GROMACS .gro file of C-alpha atoms in nm:
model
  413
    1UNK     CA    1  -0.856  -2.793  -3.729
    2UNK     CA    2  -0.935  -2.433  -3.604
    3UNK     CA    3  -1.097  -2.358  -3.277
    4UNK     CA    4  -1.405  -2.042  -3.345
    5UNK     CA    5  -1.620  -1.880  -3.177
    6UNK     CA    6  -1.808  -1.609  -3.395
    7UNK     CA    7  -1.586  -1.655  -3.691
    8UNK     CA    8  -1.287  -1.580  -3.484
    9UNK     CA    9  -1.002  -1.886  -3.435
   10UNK     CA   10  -0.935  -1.909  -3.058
   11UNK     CA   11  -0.716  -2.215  -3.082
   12UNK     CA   12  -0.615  -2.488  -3.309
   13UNK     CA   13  -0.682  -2.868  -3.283
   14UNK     CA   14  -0.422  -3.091  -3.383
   15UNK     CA   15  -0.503  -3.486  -3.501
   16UNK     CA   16  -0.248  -3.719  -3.590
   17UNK     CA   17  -0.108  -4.077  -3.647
   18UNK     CA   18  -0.298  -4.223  -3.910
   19UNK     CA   19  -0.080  -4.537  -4.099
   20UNK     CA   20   0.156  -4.405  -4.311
   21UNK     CA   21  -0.031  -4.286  -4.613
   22UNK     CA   22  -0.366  -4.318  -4.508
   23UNK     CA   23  -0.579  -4.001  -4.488
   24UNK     CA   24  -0.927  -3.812  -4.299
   25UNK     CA   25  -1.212  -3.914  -4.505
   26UNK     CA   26  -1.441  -3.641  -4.600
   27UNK     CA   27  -1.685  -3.775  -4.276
   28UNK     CA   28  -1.397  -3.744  -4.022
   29UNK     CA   29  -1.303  -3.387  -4.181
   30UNK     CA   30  -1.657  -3.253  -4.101
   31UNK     CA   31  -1.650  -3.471  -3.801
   32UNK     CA   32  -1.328  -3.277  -3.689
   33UNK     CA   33  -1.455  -2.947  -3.843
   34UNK     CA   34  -1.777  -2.979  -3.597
   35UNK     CA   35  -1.558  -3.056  -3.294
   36UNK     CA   36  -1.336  -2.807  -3.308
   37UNK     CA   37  -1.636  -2.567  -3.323
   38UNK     CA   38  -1.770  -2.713  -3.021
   39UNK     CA   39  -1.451  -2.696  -2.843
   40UNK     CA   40  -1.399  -2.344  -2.885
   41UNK     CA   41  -1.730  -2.237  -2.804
   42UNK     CA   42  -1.675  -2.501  -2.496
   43UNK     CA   43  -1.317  -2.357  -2.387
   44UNK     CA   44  -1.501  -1.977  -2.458
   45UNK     CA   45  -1.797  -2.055  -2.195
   46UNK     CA   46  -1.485  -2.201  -1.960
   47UNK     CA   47  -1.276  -1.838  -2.008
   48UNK     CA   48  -1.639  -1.698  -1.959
   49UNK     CA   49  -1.711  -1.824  -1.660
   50UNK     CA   50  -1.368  -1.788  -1.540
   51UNK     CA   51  -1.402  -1.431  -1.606
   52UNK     CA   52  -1.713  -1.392  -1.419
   53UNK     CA   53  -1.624  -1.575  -1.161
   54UNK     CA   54  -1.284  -1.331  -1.074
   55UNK     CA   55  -1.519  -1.010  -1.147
   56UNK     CA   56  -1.767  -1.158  -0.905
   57UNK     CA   57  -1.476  -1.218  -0.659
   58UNK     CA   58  -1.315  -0.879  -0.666
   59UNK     CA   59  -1.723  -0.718  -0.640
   60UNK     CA   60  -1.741  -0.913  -0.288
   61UNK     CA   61  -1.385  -0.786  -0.191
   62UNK     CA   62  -1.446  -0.441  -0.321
   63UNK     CA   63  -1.791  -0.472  -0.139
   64UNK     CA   64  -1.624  -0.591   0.208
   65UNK     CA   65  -1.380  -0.312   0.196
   66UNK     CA   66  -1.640  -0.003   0.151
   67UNK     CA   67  -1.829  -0.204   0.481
   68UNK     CA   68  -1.510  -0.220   0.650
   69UNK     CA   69  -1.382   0.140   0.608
   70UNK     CA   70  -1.763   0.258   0.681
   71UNK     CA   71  -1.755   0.094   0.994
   72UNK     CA   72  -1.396   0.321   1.120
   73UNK     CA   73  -1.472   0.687   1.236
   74UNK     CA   74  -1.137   0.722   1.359
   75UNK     CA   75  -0.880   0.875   1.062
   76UNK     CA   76  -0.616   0.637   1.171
   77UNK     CA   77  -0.799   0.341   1.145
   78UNK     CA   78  -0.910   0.425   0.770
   79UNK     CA   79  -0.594   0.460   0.668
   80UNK     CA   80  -0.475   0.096   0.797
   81UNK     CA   81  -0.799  -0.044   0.655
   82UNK     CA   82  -0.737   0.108   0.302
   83UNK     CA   83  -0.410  -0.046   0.311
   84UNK     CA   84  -0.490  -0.363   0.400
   85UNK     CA   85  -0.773  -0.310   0.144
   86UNK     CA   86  -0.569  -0.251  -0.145
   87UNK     CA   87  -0.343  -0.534  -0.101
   88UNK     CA   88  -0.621  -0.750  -0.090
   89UNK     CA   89  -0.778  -0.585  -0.334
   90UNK     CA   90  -0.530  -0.556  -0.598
   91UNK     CA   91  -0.270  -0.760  -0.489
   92UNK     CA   92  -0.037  -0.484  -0.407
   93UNK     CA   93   0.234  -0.524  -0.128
   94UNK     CA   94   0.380  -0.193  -0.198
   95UNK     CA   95   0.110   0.115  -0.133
   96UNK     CA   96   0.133   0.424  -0.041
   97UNK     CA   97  -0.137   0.688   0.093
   98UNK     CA   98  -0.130   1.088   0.143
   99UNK     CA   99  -0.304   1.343   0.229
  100UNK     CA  100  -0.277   1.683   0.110
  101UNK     CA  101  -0.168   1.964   0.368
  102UNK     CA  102  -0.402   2.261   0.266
  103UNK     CA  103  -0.155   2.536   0.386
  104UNK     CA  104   0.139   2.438   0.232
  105UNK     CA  105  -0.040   2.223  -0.065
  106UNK     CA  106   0.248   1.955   0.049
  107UNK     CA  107   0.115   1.572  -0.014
  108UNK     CA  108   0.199   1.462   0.313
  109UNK     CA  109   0.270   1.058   0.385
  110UNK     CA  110   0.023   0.900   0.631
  111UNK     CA  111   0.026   0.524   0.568
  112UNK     CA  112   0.247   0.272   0.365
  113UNK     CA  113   0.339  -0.112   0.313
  114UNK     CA  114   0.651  -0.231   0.189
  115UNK     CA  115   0.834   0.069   0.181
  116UNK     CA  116   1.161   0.127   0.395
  117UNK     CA  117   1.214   0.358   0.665
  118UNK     CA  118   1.521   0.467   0.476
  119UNK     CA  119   1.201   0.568   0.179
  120UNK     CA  120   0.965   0.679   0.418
  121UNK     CA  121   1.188   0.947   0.569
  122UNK     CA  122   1.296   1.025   0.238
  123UNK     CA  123   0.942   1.077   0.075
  124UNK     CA  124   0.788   1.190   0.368
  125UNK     CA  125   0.654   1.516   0.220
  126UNK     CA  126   0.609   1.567  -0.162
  127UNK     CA  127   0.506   1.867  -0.357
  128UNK     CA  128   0.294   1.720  -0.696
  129UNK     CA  129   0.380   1.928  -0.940
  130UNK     CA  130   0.563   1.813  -1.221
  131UNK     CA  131   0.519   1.447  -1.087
  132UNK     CA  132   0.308   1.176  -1.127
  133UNK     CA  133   0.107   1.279  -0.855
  134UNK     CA  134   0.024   1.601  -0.998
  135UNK     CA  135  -0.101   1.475  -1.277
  136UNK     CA  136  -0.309   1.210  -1.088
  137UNK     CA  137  -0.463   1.520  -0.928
  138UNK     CA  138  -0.464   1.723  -1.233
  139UNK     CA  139  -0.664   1.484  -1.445
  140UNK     CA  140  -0.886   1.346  -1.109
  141UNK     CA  141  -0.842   0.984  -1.228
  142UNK     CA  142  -0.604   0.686  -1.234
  143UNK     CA  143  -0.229   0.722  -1.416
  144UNK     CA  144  -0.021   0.467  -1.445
  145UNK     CA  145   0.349   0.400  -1.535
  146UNK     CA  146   0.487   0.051  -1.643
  147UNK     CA  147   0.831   0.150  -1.669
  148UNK     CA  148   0.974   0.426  -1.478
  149UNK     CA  149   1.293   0.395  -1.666
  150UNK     CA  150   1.116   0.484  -2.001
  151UNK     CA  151   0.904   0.757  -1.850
  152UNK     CA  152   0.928   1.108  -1.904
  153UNK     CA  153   0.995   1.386  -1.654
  154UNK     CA  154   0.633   1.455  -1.583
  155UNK     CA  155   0.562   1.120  -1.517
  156UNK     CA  156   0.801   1.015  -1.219
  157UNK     CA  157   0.758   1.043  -0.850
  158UNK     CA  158   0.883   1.390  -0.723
  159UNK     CA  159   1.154   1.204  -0.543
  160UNK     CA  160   1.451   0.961  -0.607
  161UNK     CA  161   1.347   0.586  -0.554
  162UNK     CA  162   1.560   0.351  -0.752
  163UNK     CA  163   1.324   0.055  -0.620
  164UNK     CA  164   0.994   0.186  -0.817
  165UNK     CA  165   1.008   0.072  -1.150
  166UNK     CA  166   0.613   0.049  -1.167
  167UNK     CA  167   0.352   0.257  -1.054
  168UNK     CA  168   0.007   0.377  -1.061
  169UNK     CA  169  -0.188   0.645  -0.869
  170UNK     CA  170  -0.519   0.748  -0.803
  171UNK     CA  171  -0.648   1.069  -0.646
  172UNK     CA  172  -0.863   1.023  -0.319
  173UNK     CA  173  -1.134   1.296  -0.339
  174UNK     CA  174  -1.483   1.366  -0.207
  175UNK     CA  175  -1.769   1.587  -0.304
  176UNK     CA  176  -1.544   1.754  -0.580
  177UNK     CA  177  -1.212   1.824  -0.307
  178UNK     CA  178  -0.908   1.682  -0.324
  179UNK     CA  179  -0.783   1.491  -0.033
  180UNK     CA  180  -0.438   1.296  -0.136
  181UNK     CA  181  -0.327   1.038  -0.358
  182UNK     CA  182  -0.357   0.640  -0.363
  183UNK     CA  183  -0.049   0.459  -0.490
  184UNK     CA  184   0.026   0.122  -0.563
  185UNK     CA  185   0.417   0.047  -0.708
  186UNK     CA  186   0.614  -0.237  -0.829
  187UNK     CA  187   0.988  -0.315  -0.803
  188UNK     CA  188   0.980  -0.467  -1.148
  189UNK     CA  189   0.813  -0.286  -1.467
  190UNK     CA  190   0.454  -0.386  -1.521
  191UNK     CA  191   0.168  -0.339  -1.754
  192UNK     CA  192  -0.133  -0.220  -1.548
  193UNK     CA  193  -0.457  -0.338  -1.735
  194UNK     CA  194  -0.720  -0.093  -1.740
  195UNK     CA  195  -0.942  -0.356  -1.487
  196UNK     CA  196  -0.677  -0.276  -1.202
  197UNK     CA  197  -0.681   0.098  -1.253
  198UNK     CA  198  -1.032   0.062  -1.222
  199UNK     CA  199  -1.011  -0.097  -0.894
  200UNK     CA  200  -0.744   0.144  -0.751
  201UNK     CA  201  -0.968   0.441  -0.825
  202UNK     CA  202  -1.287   0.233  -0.681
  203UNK     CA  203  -1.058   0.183  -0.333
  204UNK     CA  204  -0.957   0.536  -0.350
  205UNK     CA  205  -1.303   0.659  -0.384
  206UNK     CA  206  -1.400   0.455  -0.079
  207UNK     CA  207  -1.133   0.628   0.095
  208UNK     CA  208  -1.213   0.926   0.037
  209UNK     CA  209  -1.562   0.870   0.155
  210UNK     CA  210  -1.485   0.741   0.490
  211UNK     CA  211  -1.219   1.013   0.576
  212UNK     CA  212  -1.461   1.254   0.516
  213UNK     CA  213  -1.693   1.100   0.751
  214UNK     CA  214  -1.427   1.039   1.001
  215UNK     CA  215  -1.360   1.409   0.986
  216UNK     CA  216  -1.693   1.541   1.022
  217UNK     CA  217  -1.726   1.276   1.315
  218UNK     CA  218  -1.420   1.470   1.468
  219UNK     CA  219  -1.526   1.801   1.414
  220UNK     CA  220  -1.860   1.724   1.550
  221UNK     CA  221  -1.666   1.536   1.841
  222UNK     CA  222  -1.493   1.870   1.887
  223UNK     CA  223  -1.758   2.086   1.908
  224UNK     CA  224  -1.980   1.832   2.153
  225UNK     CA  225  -1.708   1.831   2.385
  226UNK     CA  226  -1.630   2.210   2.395
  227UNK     CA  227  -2.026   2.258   2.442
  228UNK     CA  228  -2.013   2.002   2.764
  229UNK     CA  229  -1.660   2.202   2.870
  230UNK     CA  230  -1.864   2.524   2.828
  231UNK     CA  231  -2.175   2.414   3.001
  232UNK     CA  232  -1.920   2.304   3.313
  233UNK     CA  233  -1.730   2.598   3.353
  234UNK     CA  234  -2.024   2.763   3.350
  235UNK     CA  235  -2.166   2.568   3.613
  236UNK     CA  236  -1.805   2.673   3.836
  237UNK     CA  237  -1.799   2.984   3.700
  238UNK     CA  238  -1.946   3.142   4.025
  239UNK     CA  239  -1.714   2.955   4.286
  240UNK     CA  240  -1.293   3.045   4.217
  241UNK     CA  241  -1.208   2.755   4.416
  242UNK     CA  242  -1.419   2.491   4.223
  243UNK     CA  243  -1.336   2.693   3.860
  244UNK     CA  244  -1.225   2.419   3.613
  245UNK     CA  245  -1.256   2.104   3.885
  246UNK     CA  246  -1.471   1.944   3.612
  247UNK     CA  247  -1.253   1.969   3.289
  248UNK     CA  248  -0.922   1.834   3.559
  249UNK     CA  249  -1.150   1.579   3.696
  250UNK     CA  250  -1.206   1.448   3.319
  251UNK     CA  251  -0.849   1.446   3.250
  252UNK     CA  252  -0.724   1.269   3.552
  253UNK     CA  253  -0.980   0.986   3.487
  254UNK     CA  254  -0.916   0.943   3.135
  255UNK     CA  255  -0.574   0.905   3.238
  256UNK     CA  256  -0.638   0.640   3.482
  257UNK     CA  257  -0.843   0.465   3.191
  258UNK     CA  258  -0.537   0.499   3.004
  259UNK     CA  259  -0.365   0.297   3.216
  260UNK     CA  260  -0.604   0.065   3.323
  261UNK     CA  261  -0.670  -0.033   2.955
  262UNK     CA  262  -0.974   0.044   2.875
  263UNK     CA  263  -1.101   0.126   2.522
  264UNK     CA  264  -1.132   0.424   2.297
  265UNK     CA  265  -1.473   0.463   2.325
  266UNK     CA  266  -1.489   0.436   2.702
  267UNK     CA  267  -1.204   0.678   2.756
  268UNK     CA  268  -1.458   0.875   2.578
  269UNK     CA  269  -1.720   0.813   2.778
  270UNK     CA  270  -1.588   0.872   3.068
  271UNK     CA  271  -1.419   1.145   2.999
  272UNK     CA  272  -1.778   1.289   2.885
  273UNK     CA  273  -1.948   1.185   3.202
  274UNK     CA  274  -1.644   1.377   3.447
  275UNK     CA  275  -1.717   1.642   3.249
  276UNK     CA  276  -2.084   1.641   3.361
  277UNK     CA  277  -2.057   1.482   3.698
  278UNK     CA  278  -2.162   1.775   3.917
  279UNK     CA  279  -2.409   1.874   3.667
  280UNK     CA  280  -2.670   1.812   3.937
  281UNK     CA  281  -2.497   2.118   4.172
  282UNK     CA  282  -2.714   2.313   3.943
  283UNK     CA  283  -2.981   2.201   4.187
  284UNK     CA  284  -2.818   2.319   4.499
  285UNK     CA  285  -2.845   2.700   4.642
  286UNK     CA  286  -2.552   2.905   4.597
  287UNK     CA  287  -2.574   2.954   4.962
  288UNK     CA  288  -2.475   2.628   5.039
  289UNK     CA  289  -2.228   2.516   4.744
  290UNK     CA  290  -2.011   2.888   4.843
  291UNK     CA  291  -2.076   2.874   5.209
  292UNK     CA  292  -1.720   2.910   5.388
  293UNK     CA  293  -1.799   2.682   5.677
  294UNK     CA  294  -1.929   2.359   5.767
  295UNK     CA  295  -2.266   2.231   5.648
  296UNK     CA  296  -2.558   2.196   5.841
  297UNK     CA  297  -2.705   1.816   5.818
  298UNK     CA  298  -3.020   1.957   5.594
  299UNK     CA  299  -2.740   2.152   5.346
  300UNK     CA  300  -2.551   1.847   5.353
  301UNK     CA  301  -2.835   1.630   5.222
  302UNK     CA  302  -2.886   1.882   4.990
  303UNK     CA  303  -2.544   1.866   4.828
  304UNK     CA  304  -2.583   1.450   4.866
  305UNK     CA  305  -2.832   1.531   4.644
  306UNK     CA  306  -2.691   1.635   4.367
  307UNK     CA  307  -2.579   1.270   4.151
  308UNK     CA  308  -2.906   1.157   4.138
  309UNK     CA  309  -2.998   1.484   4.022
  310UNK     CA  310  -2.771   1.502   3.766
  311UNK     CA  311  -2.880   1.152   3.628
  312UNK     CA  312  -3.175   1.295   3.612
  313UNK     CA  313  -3.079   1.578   3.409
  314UNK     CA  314  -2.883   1.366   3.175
  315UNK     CA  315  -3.116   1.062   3.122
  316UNK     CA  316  -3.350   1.217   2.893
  317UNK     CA  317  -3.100   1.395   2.680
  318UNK     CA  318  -3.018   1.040   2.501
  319UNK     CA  319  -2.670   1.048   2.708
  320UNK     CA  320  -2.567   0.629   2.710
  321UNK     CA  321  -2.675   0.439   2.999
  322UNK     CA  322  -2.359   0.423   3.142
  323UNK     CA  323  -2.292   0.780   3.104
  324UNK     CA  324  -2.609   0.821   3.330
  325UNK     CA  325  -2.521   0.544   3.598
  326UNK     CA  326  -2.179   0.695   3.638
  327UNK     CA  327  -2.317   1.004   3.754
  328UNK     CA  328  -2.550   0.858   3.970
  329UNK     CA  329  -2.281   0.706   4.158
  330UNK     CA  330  -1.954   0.893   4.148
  331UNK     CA  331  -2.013   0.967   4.532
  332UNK     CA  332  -2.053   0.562   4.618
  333UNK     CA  333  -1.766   0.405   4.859
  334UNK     CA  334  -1.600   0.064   4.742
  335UNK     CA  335  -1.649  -0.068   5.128
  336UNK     CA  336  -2.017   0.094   5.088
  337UNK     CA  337  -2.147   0.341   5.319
  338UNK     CA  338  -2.169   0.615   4.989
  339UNK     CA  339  -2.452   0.809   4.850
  340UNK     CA  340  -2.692   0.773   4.683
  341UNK     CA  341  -2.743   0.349   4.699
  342UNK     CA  342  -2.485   0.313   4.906
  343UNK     CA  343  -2.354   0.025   4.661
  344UNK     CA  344  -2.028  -0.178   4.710
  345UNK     CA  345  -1.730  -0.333   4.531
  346UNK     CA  346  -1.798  -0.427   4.179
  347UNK     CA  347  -2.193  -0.328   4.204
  348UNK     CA  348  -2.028   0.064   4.143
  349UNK     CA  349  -2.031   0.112   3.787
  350UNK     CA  350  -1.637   0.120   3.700
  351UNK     CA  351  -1.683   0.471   3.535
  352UNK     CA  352  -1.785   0.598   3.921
  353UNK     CA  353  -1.544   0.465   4.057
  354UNK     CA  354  -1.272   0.628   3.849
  355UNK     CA  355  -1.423   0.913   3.884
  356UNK     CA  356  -1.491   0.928   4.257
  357UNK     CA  357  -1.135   0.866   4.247
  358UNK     CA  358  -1.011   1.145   4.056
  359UNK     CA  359  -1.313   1.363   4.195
  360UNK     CA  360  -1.127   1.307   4.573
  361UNK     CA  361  -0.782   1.405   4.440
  362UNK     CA  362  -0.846   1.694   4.292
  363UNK     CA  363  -1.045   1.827   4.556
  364UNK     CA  364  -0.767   1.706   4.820
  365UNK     CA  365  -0.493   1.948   4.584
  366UNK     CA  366  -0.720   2.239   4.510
  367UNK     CA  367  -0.763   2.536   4.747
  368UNK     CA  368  -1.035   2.603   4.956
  369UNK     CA  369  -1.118   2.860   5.161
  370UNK     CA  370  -1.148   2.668   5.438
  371UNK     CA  371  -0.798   2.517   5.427
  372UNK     CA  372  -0.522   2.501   5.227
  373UNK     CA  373  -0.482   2.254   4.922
  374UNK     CA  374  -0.228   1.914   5.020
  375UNK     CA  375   0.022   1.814   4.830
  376UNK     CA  376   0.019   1.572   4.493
  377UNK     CA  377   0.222   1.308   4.757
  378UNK     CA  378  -0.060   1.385   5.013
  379UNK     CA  379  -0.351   1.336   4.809
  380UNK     CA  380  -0.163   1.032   4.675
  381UNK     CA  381  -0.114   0.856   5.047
  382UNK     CA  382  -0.496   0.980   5.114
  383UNK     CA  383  -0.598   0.814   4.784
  384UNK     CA  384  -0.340   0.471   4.914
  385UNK     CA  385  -0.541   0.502   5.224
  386UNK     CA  386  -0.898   0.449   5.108
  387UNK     CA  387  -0.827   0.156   4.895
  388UNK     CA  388  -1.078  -0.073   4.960
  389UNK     CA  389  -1.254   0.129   5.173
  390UNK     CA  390  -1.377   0.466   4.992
  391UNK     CA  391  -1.168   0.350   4.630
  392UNK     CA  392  -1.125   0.069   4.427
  393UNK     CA  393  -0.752  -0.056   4.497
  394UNK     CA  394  -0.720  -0.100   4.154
  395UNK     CA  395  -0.792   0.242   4.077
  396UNK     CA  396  -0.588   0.363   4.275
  397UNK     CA  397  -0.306   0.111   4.159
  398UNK     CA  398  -0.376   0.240   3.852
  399UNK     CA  399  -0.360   0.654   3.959
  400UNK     CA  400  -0.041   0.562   4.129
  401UNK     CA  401   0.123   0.428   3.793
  402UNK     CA  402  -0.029   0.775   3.561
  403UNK     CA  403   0.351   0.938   3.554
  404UNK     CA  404   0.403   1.268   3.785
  405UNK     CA  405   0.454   1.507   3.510
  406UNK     CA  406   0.116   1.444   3.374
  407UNK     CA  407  -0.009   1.518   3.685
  408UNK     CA  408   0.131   1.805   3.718
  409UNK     CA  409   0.062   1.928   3.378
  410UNK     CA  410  -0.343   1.859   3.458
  411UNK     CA  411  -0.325   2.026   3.813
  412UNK     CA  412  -0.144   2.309   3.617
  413UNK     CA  413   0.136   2.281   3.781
   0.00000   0.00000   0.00000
């Protein structure tokens, strides 16, 4: 008996081993007839629900991805999330993403899985005309190649790679502009369904999203940063001797951070507050800050003034709180004693103290016109012999491990 749904046979249900020459009454017939109806439209509702079930699925991974790659602002970090994206996504172990280089229109490789090094060298840069990547880009939209071996010339990668047999590729664009290419391959031909090229260009539109964010977060990074640099030259632009203590200060530190192992996001941070941790000098007569001599007590507590100024000149600018604290205390000793709180040990924000670290050396190796600058090995023994007095030992652990020619290359030379 047929299997329908709608008037359409889906199956067919087979009924046997009556006695030898015994047949279905016209009641078992109909009987049958009505089952097999009900079957169908029973197996139909299974496939249905099936159906709905994977689309549901793939939604809720598709979902998860766009959350995960809106979360990265760093350009590296999208591009290992996409990838890890589309083999979840799609199933894909072998993926490919690049980005177009706008000078020499060159789709340049920036992320794969499952491809050799041996490939990777190989197909490291790709022009797309005449490929299937140009015509990905060409028609903005998913194209797709089951067999490579039954392809035509327009329609095969723009290099020779005997291990793709299968392939599809999506462009990754934003806002109308081209940014590279998506590409998913298989060793083995394949028939892509129309479903999967929908997902590829769904991931690739994510992509192309979130590296547009991450680049705007860059450029905006930039500019931040070369406004802070500006604003601190500008602050040493009166004194020779001091003239770019601020910007070395900031490397030196983030350097140290480096090493100690700190974050992204507080080498950033710290390398923000160095950059603004005389800020509060601003405060301070010229007449002091470019006297030749030695202070006077009451110019001395006038220069001791100057980090809790500078918090204060921060703090309502919407600068983080540790940004602020660190600037209040880059001048604190480890063994106490410092200015302003005269705080101890681990009470000293680590920021200030990696700071007041790199703060002392590059005073210690920068001419003054009271004395001459020491040497890098100087400042280093002065540095070895304030641990766990005026520094944090592991600070200066840490400064002692930052190798010599990066020094150098921050002192300038």
């Amino acid at each position: 008996m047929p299997l329908t749904v709608g008037g359409k046979v889906t199956g067919v249900l087979t009924v046997a081993g009556l006695p030898e020459g015994a047949s279905f009454s016209e009641d078992e017939a109909a009987f049958l007839t009505t089952l097999g109806a009900g079957l169908g439209l029973t197996l139909q509702n299974a496939r249905l629900y099936r159906w709905l079930q994977a689309k549901a699925a793939m939604l809720e991974r598709l979902v998860d991805l766009g959350q995960a790659l809106a979360g990265h602002l760093d350009e590296g970090k999208v591009l290992e999330t996409a990838l890890v994206g589309v083999r979840d996504v799609l199933g894909a172990q072998w993926c490919v993403l690049r980005l177009l280089d706008g000078e020499t229109g060159e789709l340049v490789l920036k992320a794969s899985s499952g491809m050799s090094a041996e490939l990777q060298e190989r197909a490291a840069r790709a022009r797309p005309e005449g490929s299937l990547l140009g015509e990905a880009l060409r028609r903005e939209e998913p194209v797709a190649v089951d067999d490579t071996a039954a392809a035509g010339p327009g329609m095969q990668l723009p290099y020779y790679a005997p291990e793709v047999r299968a392939m599809a590729v999506a462009p990754v664009r934003t806002g109308g502009k081209i940014l590279g290419t998506l590409k998913v391959y298989s060793p083995e031909p394949k028939r892509w369904l129309k479903e999967e090229l929908g997902y590829l260009a769904t991931v690739a539109a994510q992509v192309g999203l979130a590296l547009q964010n991450a680049r705007l977060y860059e450029s905006l990074r930039r500019y931040y940063l070369s406004a802070l640099e500006a604003l601190a030259a500008a602050l040493e632009a009166k004194d020779t001797y001091t003239r770019g203590h601020s910007v070395r200060v900031a490397q030196l530190a983030q350097a140290c951070a480096r090493v100690l192992g700190l974050s992204d996001e507080e080498q950033e941070q710290l390398y923000l507050t160095a950059l603004l941790h005389d800020i509060g000098k601003i405060g301070v007569p010229e007449s002091i800050l470019l006297k030749p001599g030695p202070l006077e007590p009451a110019e001395w507590e006038e220069v001791k003034s100057h980090p809790v100024v500078g918090a204060r000149i921060v703090e309502p600018s919407g600068f983080p709180p540790q940004v602020v604290a660190a600037i209040r205390h880059h001048h604190e000793n480890y063994g106490g004693g410092g200015y302003p709180d005269g705080l101890a040990g681990e009470e000293i924000p680590l920021l200030a103290r990696i700071i007041g670290a790199a703060d002392a050396y590059d005073a210690m190796t920068s001419d003054r016109p009271y004395r001459r600058p020491r040497t890098a090995e100087e400042a280093i023994e002065e540095l070895r012999r304030g641990a766990g007095r005026q520094f944090d030992p592991l600070v200066v652990e840490a400064f002692l491990r930052v190798p010599a020619s990066e020094m150098e290359e921050i002192g300038g030379g």
